[in-house]
mmCIF file of C-alpha atoms in Angstrom:
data_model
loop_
_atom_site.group_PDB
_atom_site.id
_atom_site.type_symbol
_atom_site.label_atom_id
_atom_site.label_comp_id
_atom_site.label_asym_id
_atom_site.label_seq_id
_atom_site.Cartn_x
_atom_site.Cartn_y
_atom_site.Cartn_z
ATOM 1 C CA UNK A 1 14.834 -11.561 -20.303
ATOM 2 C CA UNK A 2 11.795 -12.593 -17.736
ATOM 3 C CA UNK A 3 12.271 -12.739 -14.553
ATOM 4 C CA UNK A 4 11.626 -16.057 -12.807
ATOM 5 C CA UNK A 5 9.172 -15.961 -9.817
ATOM 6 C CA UNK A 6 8.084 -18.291 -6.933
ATOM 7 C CA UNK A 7 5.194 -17.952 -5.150
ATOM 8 C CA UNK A 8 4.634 -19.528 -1.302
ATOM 9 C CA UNK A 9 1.803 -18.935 0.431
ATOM 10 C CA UNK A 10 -0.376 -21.810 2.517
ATOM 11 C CA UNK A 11 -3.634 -20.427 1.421
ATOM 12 C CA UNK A 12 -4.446 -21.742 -2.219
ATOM 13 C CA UNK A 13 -6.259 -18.779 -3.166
ATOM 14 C CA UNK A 14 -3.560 -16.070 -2.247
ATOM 15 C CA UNK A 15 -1.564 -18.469 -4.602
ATOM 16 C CA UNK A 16 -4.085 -18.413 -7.350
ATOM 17 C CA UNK A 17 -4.497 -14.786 -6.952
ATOM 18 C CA UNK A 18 -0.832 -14.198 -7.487
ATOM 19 C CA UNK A 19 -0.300 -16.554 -9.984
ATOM 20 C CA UNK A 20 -2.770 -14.668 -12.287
ATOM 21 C CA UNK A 21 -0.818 -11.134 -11.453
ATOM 22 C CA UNK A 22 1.861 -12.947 -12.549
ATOM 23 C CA UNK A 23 0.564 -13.661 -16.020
ATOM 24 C CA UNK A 24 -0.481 -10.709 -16.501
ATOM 25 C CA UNK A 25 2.869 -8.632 -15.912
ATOM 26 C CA UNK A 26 5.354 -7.844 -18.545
ATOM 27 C CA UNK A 27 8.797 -9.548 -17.795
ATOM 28 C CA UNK A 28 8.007 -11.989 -14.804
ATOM 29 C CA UNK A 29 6.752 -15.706 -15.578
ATOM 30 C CA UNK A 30 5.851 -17.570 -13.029
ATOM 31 C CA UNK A 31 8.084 -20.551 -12.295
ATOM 32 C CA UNK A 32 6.781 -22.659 -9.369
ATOM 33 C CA UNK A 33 4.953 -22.248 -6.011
ATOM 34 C CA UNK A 34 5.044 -24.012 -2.447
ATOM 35 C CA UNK A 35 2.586 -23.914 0.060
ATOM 36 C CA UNK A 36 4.358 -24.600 3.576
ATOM 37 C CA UNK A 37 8.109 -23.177 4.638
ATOM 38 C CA UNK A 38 10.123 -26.569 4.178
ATOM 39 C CA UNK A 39 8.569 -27.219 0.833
ATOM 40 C CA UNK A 40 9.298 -23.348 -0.019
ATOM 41 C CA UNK A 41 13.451 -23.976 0.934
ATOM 42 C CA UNK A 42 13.836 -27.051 -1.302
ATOM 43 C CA UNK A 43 12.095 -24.990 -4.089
ATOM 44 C CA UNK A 44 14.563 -22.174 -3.839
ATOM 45 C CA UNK A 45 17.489 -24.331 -3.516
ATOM 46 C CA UNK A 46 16.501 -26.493 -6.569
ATOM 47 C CA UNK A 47 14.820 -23.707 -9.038
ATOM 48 C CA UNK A 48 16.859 -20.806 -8.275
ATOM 49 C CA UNK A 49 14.304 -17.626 -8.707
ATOM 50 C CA UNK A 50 14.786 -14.580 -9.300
ATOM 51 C CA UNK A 51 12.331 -13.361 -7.275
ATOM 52 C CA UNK A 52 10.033 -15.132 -4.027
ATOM 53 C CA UNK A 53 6.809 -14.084 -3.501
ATOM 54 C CA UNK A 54 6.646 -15.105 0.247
ATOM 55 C CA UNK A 55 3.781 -15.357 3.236
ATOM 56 C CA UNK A 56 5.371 -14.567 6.600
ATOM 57 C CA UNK A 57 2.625 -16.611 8.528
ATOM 58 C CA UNK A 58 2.619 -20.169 7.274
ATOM 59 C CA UNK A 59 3.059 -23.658 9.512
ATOM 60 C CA UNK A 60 6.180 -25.351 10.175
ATOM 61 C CA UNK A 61 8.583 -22.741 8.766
ATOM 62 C CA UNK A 62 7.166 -19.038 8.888
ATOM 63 C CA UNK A 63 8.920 -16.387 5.975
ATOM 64 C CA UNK A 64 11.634 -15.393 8.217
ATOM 65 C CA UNK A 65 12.470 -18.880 9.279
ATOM 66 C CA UNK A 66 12.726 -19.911 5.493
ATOM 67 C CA UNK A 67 15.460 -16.849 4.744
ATOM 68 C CA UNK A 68 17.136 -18.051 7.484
ATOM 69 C CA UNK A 69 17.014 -21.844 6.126
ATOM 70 C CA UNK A 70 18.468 -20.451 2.877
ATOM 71 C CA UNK A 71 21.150 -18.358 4.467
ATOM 72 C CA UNK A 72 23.274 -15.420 2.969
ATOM 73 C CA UNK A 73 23.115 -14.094 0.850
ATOM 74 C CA UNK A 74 19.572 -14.964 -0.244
ATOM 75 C CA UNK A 75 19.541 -16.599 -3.823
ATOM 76 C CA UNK A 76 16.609 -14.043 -4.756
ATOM 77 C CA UNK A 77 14.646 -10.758 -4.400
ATOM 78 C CA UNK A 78 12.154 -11.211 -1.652
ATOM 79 C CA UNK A 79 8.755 -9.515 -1.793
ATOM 80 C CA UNK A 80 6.825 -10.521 1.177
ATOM 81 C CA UNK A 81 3.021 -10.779 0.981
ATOM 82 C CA UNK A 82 1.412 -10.850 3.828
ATOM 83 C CA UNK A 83 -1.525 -9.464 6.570
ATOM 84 C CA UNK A 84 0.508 -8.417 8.888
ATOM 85 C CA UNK A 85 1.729 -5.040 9.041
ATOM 86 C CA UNK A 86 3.413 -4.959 12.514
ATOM 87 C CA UNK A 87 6.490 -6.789 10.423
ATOM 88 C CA UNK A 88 7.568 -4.733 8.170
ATOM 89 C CA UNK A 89 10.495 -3.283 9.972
ATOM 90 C CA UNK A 90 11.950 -6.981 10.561
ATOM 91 C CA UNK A 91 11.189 -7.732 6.885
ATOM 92 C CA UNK A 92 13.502 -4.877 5.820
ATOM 93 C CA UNK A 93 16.435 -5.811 8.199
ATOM 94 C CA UNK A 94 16.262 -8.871 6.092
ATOM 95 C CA UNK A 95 16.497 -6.945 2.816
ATOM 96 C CA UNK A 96 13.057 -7.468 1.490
ATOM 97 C CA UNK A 97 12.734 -6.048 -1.210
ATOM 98 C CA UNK A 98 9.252 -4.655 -1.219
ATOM 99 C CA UNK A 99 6.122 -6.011 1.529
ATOM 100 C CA UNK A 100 2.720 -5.890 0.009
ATOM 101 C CA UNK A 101 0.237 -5.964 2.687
ATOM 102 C CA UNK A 102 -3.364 -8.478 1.771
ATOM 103 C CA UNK A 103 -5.468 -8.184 -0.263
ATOM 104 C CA UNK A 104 -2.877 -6.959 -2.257
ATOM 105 C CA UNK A 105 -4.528 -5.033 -5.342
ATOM 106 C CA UNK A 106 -3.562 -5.314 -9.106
ATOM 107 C CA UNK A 107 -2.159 -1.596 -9.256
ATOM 108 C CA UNK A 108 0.050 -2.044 -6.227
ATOM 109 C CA UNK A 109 1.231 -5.494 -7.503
ATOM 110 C CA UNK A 110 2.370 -3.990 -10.506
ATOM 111 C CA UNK A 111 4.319 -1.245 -8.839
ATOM 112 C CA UNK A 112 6.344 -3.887 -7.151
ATOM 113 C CA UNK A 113 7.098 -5.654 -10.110
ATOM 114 C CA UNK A 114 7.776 -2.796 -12.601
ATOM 115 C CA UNK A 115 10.769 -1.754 -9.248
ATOM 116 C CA UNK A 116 11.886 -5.702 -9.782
ATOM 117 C CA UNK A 117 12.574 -4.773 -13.081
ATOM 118 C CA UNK A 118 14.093 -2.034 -13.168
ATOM 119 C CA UNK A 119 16.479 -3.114 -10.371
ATOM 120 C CA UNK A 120 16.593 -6.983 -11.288
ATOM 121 C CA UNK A 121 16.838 -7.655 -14.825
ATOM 122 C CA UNK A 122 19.962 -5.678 -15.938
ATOM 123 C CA UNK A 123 21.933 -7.663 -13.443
ATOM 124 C CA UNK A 124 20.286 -11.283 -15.297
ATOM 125 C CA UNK A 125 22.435 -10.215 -18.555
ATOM 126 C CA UNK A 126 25.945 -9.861 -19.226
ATOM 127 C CA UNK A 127 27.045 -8.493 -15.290
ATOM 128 C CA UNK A 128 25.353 -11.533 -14.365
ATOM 129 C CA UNK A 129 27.547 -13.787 -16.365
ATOM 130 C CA UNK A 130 30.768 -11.821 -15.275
ATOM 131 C CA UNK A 131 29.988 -11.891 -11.533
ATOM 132 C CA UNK A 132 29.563 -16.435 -12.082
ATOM 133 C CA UNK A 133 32.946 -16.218 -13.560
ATOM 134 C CA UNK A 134 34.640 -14.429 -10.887
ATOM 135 C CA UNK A 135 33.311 -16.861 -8.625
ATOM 136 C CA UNK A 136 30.634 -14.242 -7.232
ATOM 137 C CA UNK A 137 30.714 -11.312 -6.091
ATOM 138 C CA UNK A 138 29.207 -9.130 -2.258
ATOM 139 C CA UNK A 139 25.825 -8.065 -2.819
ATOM 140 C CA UNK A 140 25.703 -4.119 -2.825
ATOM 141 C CA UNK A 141 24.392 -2.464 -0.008
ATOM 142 C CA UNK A 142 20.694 -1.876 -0.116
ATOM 143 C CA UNK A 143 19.076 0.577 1.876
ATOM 144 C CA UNK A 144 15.472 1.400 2.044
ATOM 145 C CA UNK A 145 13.656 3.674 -0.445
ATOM 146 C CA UNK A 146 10.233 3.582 1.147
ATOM 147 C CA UNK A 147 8.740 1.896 4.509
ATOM 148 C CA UNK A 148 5.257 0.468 5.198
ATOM 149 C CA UNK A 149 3.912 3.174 7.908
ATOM 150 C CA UNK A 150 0.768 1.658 10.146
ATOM 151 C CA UNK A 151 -2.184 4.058 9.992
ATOM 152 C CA UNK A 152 -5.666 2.689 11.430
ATOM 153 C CA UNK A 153 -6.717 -0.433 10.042
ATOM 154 C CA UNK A 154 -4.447 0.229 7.193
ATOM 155 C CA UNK A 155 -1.073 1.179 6.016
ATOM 156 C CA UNK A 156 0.618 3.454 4.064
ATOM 157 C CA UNK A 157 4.130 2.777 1.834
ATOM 158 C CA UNK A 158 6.012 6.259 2.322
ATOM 159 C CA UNK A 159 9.207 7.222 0.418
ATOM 160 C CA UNK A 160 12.051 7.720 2.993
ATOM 161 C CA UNK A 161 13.274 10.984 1.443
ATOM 162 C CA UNK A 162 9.567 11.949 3.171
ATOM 163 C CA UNK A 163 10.500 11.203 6.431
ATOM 164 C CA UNK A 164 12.082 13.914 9.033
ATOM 165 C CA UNK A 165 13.040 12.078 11.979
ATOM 166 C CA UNK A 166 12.539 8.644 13.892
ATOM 167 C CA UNK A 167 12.739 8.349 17.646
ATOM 168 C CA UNK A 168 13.347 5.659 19.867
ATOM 169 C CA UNK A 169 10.567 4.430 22.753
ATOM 170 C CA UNK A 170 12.124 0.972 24.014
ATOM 171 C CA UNK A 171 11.077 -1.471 21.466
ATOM 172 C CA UNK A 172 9.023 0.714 19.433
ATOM 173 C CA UNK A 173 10.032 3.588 16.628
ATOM 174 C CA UNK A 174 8.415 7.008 16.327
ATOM 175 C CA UNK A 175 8.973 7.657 12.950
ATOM 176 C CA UNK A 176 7.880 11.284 11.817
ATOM 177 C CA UNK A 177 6.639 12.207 8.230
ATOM 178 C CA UNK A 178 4.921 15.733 7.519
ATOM 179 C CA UNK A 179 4.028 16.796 11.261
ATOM 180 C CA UNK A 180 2.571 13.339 11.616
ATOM 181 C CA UNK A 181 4.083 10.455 14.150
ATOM 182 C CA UNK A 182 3.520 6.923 12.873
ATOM 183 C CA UNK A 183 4.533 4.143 15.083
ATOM 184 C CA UNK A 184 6.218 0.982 14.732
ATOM 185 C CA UNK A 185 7.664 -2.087 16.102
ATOM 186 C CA UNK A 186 11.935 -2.309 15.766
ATOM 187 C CA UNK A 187 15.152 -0.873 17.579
ATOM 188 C CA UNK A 188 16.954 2.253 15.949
ATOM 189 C CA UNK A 189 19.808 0.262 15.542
ATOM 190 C CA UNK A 190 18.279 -1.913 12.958
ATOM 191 C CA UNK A 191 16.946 1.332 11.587
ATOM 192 C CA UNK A 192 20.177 3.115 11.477
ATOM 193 C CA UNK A 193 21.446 0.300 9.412
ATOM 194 C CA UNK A 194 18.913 0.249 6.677
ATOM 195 C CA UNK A 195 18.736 4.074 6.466
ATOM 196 C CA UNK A 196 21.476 5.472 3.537
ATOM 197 C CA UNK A 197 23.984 7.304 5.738
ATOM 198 C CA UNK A 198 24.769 10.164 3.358
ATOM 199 C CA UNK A 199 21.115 11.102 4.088
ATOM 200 C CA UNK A 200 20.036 10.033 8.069
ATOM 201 C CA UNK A 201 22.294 10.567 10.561
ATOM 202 C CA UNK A 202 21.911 8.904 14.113
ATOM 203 C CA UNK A 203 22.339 12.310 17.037
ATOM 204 C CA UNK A 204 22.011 10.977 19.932
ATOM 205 C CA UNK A 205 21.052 7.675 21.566
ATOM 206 C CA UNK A 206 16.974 8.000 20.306
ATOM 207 C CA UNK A 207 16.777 9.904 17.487
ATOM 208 C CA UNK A 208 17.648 9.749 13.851
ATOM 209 C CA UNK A 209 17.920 12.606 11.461
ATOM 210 C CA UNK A 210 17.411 13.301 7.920
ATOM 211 C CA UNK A 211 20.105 16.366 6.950
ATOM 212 C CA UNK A 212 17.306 17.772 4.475
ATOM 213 C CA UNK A 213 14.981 18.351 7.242
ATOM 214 C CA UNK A 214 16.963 20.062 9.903
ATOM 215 C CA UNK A 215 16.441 23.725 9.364
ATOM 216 C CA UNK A 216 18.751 24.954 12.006
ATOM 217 C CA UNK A 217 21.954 24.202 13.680
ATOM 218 C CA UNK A 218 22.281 25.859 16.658
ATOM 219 C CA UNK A 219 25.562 25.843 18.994
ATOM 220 C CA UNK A 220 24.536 24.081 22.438
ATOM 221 C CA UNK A 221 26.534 24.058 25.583
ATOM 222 C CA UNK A 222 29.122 21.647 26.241
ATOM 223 C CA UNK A 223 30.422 21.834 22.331
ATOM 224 C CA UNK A 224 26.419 19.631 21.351
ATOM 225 C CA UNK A 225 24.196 20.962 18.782
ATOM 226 C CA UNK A 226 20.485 21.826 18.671
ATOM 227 C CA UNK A 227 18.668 21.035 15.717
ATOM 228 C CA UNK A 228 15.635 22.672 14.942
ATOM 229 C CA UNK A 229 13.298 20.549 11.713
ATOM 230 C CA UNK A 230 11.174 21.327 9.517
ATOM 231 C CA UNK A 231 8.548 20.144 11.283
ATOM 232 C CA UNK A 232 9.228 22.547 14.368
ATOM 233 C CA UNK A 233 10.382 20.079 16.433
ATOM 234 C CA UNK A 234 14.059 20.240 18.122
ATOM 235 C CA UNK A 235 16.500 17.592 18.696
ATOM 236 C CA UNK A 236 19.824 17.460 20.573
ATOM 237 C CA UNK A 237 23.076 16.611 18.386
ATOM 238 C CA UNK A 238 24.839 14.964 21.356
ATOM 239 C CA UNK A 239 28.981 14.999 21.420
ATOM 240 C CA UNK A 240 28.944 11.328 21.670
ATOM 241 C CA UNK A 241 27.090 11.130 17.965
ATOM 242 C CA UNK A 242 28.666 14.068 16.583
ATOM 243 C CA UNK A 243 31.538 11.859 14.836
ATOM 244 C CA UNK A 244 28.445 10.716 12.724
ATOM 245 C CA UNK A 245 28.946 13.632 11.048
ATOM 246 C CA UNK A 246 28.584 12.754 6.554
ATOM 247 C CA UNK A 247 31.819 13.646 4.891
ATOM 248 C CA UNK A 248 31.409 17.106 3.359
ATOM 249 C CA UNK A 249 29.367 18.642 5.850
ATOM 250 C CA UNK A 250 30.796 21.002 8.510
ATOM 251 C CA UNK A 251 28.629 21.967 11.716
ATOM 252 C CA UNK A 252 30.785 25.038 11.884
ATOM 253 C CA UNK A 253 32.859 25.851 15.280
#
């Protein structure tokens, strides 16, 4: 079974361009496009995707204004495609599902769509049928599996697992992969929310953990811990966060 895609974009030829992706990747047809935010919400309502292919910057209604114009849950995947890079924090606290960054190439486009189906098209077959029977059913949690990471001019899509810590600096996020500090635009409570909590654990009021890359505990006064990462770095476990600890894992006395 294909899945059915949208495309919304104000610039005909990032429609065109996606359009022709489209028919050229296995399992996705492409069912419709819009090119403004208002026209985009009466085109989900009516059609029912499976998947949007959606611009943040667009007039009238930008991306984020249209998910909130459809409300939640969202009635399909959402990939956004856009130029912007500084949004891809806010995209994922609105459970994007991917955020290609333009000119999107061919290779990348299929990466995103080959992940759509993978994660989208069991759920179109016989689950789907049970789940409009019993009247529908909460969408699982989703957390994020990778993050678009701001480098130069460009950007680079990291897997989480590669990530060792993420630190707080007012409205801005440190976030730390290999020795290298990569910074973005969001609060660490958004963070915290998207991150899988079996595998990042918040440890004080700036900083965010992933268990895998603390090397060390150490015993700290006043009953905190001192982490020491892979990356050398070391970070305080304060008492206040200390209740965050993941079932099955003991700090010791």
């Amino acid at each position: 079974m294909s899945l059915r895609a949208v495309v919304v974009d104000d610039e005909a030829p990032a429609r065109a361009k996606l359009r022709r992706y489209l028919a050229e990747s296995e399992g996705v047809q492409w069912i419709g496009e819009a090119s403004d935010g208002r026209e985009a919400v009466r085109l989900i309502q009516r059609d029912r995707p499976d998947v949007v292919f959606l611009d943040i910057s667009m007039p009238g209604l930008d991306g984020f204004a249209v998910l909130q114009a459809l409300g939640d849950p969202l009635p399909a995947e959402i990939v956004f495609v856009t130029a912007h890079d500084d949004e891809a924090v806010r995209a994922f606290e609105v459970h994007a599902f991917d955020y290609l960054l333009k000119p999107v190439g061919p290779e990348r486009f299929a990466r995103a769509v080959a992940r759509l189906r993978d994660k989208v098209a069991p759920a179109l077959g016989i689950a789907g049928r049970v789940d409009g029977l019993l009247g529908g059913a909460p969408p699982p949690q989703r957390y994020l599996d990778r993050l678009l990471l701001p480098s130069g001019d460009a950007a680079e899509l990291v897997r989480v697992e590669r990530i060792d810590r993420i630190e707080s600096d007012r409205n801005y996020l440190d976030v730390y992969v290999d020795g290298t500090a990569y910074r973005l635009r969001g609060t660490l409570d958004a963070m915290q929310g998207r991150l899988n909590p079996r595998h990042f654990v918040r440890v004080n009021r700036s900083a965010i953990v992933r268990l895998d890359a603390v090397r060390e505990v150490q015993p700290w006064p006043d009953g905190e811990r001192r982490l020491l990462m892979a990356d050398g770095a070391r970070v305080t476990w304060t008492r206040r966060y200390l209740a965050n600890l993941p079932e099955g894992l003991s700090l010791g006395a």
